[in-house]
Coordinates of C-alpha atoms in Angstrom, one line a residue:
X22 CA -1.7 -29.1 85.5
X23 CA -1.0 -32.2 83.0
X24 CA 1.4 -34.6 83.5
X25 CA 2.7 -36.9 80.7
X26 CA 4.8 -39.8 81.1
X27 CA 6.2 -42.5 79.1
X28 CA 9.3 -45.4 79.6
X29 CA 11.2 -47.1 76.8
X30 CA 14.2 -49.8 76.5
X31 CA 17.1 -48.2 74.8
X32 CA 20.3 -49.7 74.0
X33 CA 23.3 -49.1 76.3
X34 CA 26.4 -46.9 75.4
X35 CA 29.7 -47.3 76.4
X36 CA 31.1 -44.9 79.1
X37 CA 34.2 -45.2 78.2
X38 CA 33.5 -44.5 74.4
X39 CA 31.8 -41.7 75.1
X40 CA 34.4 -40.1 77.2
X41 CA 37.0 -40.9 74.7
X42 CA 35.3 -39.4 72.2
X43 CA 34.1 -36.0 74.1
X44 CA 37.9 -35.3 74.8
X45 CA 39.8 -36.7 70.9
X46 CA 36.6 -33.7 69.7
X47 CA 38.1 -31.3 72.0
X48 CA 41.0 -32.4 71.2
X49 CA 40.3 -31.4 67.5
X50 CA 39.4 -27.7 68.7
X51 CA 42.1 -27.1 70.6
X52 CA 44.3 -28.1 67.6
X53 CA 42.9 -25.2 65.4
X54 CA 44.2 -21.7 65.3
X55 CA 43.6 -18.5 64.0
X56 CA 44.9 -15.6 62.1
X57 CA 44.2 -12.8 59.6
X58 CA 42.8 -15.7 56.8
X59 CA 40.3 -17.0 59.7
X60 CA 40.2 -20.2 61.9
X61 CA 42.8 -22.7 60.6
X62 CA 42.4 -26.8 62.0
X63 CA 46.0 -28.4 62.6
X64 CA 46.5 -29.3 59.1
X65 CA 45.8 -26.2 57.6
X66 CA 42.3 -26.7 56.4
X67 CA 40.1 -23.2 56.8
X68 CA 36.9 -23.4 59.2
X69 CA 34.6 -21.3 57.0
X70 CA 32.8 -17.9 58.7
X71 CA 35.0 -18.6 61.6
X72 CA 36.8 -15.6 62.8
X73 CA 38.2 -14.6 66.2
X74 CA 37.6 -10.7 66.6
X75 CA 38.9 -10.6 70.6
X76 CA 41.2 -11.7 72.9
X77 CA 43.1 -14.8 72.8
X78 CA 42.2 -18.2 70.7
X79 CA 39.9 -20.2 73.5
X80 CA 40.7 -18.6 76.2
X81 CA 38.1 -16.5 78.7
X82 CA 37.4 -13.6 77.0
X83 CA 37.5 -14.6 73.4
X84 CA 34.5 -13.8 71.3
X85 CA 34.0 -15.0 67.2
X86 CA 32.0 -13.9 64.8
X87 CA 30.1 -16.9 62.5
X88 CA 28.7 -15.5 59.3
X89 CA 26.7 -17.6 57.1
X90 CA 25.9 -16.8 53.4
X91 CA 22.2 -17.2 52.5
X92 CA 21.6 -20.5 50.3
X93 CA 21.0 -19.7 46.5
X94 CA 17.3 -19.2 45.8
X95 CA 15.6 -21.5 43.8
X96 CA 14.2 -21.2 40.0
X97 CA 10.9 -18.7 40.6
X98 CA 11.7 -18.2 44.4
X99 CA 13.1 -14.6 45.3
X100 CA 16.7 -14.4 47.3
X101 CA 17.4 -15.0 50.6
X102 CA 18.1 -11.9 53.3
X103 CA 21.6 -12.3 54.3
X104 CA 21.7 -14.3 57.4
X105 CA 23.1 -12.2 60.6
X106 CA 26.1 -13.0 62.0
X107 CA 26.4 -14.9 65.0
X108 CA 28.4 -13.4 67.9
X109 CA 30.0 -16.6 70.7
X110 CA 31.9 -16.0 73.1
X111 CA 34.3 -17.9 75.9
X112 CA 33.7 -17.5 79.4
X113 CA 35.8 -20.1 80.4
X114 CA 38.1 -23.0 79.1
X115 CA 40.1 -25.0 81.4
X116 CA 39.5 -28.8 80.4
X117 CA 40.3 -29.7 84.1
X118 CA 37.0 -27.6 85.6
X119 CA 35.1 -26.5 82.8
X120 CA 34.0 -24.7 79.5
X121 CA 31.4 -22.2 78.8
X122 CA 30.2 -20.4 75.9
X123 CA 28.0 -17.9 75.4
X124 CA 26.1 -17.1 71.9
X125 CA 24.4 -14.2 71.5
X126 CA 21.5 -14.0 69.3
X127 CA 20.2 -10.6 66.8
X128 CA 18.2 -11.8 63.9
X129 CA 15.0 -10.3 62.8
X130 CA 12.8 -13.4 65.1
X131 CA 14.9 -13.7 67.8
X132 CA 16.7 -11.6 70.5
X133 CA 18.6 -13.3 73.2
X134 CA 21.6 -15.5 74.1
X135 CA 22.1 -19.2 74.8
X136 CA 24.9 -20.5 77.4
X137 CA 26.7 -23.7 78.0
X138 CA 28.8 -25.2 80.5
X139 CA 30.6 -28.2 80.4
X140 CA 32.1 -29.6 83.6
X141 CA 35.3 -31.3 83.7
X142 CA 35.2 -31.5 79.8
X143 CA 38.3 -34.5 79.5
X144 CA 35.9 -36.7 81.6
X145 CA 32.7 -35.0 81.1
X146 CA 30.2 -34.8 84.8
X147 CA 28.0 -32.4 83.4
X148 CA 26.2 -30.1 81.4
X149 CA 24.0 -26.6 81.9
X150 CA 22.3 -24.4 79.6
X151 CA 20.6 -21.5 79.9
X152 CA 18.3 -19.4 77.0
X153 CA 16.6 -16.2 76.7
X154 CA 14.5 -15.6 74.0
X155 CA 12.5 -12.6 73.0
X156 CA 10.8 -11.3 69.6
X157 CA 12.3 -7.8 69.2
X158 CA 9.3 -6.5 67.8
X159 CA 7.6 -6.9 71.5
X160 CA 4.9 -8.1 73.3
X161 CA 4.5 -9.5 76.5
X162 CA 3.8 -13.0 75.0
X163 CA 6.7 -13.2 72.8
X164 CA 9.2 -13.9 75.5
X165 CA 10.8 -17.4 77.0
X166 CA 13.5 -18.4 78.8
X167 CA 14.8 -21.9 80.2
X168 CA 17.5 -24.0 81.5
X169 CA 18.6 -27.2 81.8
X170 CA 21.1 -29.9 83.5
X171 CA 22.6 -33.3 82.6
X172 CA 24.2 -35.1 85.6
X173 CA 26.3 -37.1 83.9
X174 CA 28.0 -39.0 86.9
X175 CA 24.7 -39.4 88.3
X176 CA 23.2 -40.8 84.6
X177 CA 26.4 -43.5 84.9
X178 CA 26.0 -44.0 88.6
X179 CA 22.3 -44.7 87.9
X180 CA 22.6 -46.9 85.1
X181 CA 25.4 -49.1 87.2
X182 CA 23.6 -49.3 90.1
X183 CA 22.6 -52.8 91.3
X184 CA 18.7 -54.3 91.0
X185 CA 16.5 -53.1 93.3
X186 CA 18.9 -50.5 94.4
X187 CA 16.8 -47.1 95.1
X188 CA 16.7 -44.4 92.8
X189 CA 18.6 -40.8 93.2
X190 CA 16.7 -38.0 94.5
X191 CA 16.8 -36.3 91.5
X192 CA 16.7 -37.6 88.0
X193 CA 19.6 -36.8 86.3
X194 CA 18.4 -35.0 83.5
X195 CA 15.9 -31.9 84.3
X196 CA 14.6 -28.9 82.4
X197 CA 12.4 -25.9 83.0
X198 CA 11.0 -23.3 80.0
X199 CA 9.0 -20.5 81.3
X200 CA 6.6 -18.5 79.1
X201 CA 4.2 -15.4 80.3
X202 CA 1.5 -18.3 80.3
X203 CA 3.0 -21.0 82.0
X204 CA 5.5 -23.3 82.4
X205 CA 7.0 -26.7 81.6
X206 CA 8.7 -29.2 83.3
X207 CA 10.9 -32.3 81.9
X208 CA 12.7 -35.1 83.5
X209 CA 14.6 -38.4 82.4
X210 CA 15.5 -41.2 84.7
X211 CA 17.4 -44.4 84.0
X212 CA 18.4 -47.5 85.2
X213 CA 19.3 -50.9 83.6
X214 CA 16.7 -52.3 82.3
X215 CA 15.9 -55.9 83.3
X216 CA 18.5 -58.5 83.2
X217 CA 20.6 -56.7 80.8
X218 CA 19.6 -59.3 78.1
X219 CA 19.9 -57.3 75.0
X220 CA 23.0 -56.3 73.7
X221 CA 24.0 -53.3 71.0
X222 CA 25.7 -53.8 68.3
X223 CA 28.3 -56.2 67.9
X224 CA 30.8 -53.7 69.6
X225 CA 30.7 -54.3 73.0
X226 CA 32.6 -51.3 74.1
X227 CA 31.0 -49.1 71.8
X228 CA 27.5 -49.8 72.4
X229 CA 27.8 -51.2 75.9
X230 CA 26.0 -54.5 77.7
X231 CA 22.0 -54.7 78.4
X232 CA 20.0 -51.9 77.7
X233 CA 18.3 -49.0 79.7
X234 CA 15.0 -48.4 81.1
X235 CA 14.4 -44.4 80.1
X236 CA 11.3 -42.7 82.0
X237 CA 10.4 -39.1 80.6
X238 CA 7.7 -37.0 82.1
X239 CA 6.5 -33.6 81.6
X240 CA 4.6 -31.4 83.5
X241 CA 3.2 -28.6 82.3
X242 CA 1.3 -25.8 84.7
X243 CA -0.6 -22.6 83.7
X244 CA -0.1 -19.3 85.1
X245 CA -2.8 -18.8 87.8
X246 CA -5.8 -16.6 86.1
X247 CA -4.9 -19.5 83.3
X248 CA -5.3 -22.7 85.2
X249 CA -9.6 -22.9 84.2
X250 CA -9.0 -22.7 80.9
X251 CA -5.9 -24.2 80.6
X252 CA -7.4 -27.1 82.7
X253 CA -10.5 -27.4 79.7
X254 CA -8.4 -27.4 77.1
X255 CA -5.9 -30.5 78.5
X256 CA -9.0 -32.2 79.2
X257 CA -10.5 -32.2 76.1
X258 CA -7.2 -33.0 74.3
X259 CA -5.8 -35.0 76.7
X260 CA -5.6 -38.4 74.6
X261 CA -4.2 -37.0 71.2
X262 CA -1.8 -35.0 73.2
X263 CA -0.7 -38.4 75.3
X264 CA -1.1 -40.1 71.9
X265 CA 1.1 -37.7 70.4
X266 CA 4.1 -37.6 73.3
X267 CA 3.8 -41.1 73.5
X268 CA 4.7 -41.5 70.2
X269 CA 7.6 -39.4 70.1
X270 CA 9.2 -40.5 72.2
X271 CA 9.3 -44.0 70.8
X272 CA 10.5 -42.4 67.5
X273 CA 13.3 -40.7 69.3
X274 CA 14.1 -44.1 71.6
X275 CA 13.6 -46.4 67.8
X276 CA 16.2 -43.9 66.3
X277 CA 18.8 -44.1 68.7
X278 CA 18.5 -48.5 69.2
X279 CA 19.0 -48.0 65.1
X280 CA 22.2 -46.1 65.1
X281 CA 23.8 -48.0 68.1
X282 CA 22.8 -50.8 66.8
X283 CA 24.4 -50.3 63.2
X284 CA 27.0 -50.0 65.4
X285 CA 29.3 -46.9 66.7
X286 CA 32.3 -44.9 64.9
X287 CA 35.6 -45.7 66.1
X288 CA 36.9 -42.3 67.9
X289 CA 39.1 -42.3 64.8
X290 CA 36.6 -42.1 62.6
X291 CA 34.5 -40.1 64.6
X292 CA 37.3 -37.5 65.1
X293 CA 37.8 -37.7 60.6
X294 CA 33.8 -37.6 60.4
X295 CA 34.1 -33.9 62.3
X296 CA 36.7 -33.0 60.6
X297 CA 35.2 -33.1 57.7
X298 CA 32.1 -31.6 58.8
X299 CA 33.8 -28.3 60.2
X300 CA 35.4 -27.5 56.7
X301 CA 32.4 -28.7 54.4
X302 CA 29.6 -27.0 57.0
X303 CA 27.6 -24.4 55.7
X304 CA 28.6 -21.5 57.6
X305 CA 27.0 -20.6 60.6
X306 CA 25.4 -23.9 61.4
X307 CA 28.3 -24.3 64.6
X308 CA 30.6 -22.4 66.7
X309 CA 34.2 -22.6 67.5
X310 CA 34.1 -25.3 70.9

């Protein structure tokens, strides 16, 4: 077994920004509509390789087709295979409880289907996914599945709770992937970091007061006829591969201060930034919701 572990200082956001901007983005979803030229947003603007092939616009039931034409080849470089169409599909929409959606994957790599649940999307507590993957030529190795949960009440409970307070009994962020050799295990815990000395941004309720203290740690654990070797192997690369996590996740933790910092997008302009992106996207790249 190995276990990796790492803590960094990241800068604080806003709950009430991000809440405000989860539900103006669905509220940009639930705006569009569709019909024999496609999927239409409120103002008339066509969502490109969007189409809804059954049952009723976002409702349980309703399953799109995303198609995505392959990317001109380059001078001396022979064309692309056309890229399979993606298949998603609703399982539920009620902003009040929650939304799931399902996407199915077929492509020539990859066989399987990815699911996600928000709970109570207009004030967002929560998040599960769920994967399957499998190569369809075979193999007992080519296989992997996973999950995972963000707690979002707990992450905000967690990251308001007073000094010295105890931590939850579970962190609130946790994933599992599972492969015919072993498995891995990730967690993220928070809770203000300090005093609460630094501040993000100049946009206090964008970025939020004080910063967070972030603790990651993975576990990974081989199958039981694997542990031996397994065991070898993390010993003798044990500090380039601590080396290695340790660094990314101060990349990941320096890119995030940067962006808050720079300081957030209005939900105005966040809601004209997707807006944008849905017509100009390359098709394919997202899903309706």
């Amino acid at each position: 077994m190995a276990r990796l572990q790492h803590t960094v200082t990241v800068a604080a956001l806003d709950r009430s920004w991000f809440e405000e901007c989860a539900a103006l983005l669905l509220d940009v979803v639930e705006s569009t509509r569709t019909g024999p030229d496609g999927t239409l947003l409120e103002g008339g603007e066509p969502v490109p390789g969007v189409r809804l092939v059954k049952g009723r616009h976002l409702r349980a039931g309703a399953r799109y087709t995303v198609t995505q034409d392959p990317a001109p080849p380059t001078p001396g470089e022979a064309p692309q295979a056309p890229v399979e169409t993606l298949t998603i599909g609703i399982r539920e929409w009620r902003r009040s409880t929650a939304i799931a959606v399902e996407q199915r994957v077929a492509s020539a790599d990859a066989v399987g289907r990815v699911t996600l649940r928000l709970r109570t999307p207009d004030r967002p507590s929560g998040l599960e996914a769920r994967c399957t993957l499998r190569d369809p030529a075979g193999g007992f190795l080519r296989r992997i599945s996973g999950r995972a949960r963000i707690d979002l009440a707990a992450w905000w409970a967690a990251v308001a709770a007073p000094a010295g307070a105890l931590p939850a009994a579970r962190p609130p962020v946790s994933a599992r992937a599972r492969h015919p050799l072993g498995r891995a295990d990730l967690s993220i815990a928070v809770r203000p970091a300090g005093d609460g000395a630094r501040k993000a941004g100049t946009d206090g309720r964008k970025a939020g007061a004080g910063a967070w203290e972030v603790g990651v740690t993975v576990t990974v654990r081989g199958r039981a006829l694997l542990r031996p070797p397994a065991a070898l192997v993390l010993l003798l690369f044990r500090v380039p591969l601590k080396r290695a996590f340790r660094q990314g996740i101060d990349e990941t933790a320096a890119r995030w201060n940067e962006v808050v910092e720079a300081g957030l997008p209005s939900p105005e302009e966040l809601r004209a930034e997707f807006t944008e992106a849905v017509v100009t996207r390359n098709p394919g790249e997202a899903g309706p919701g």
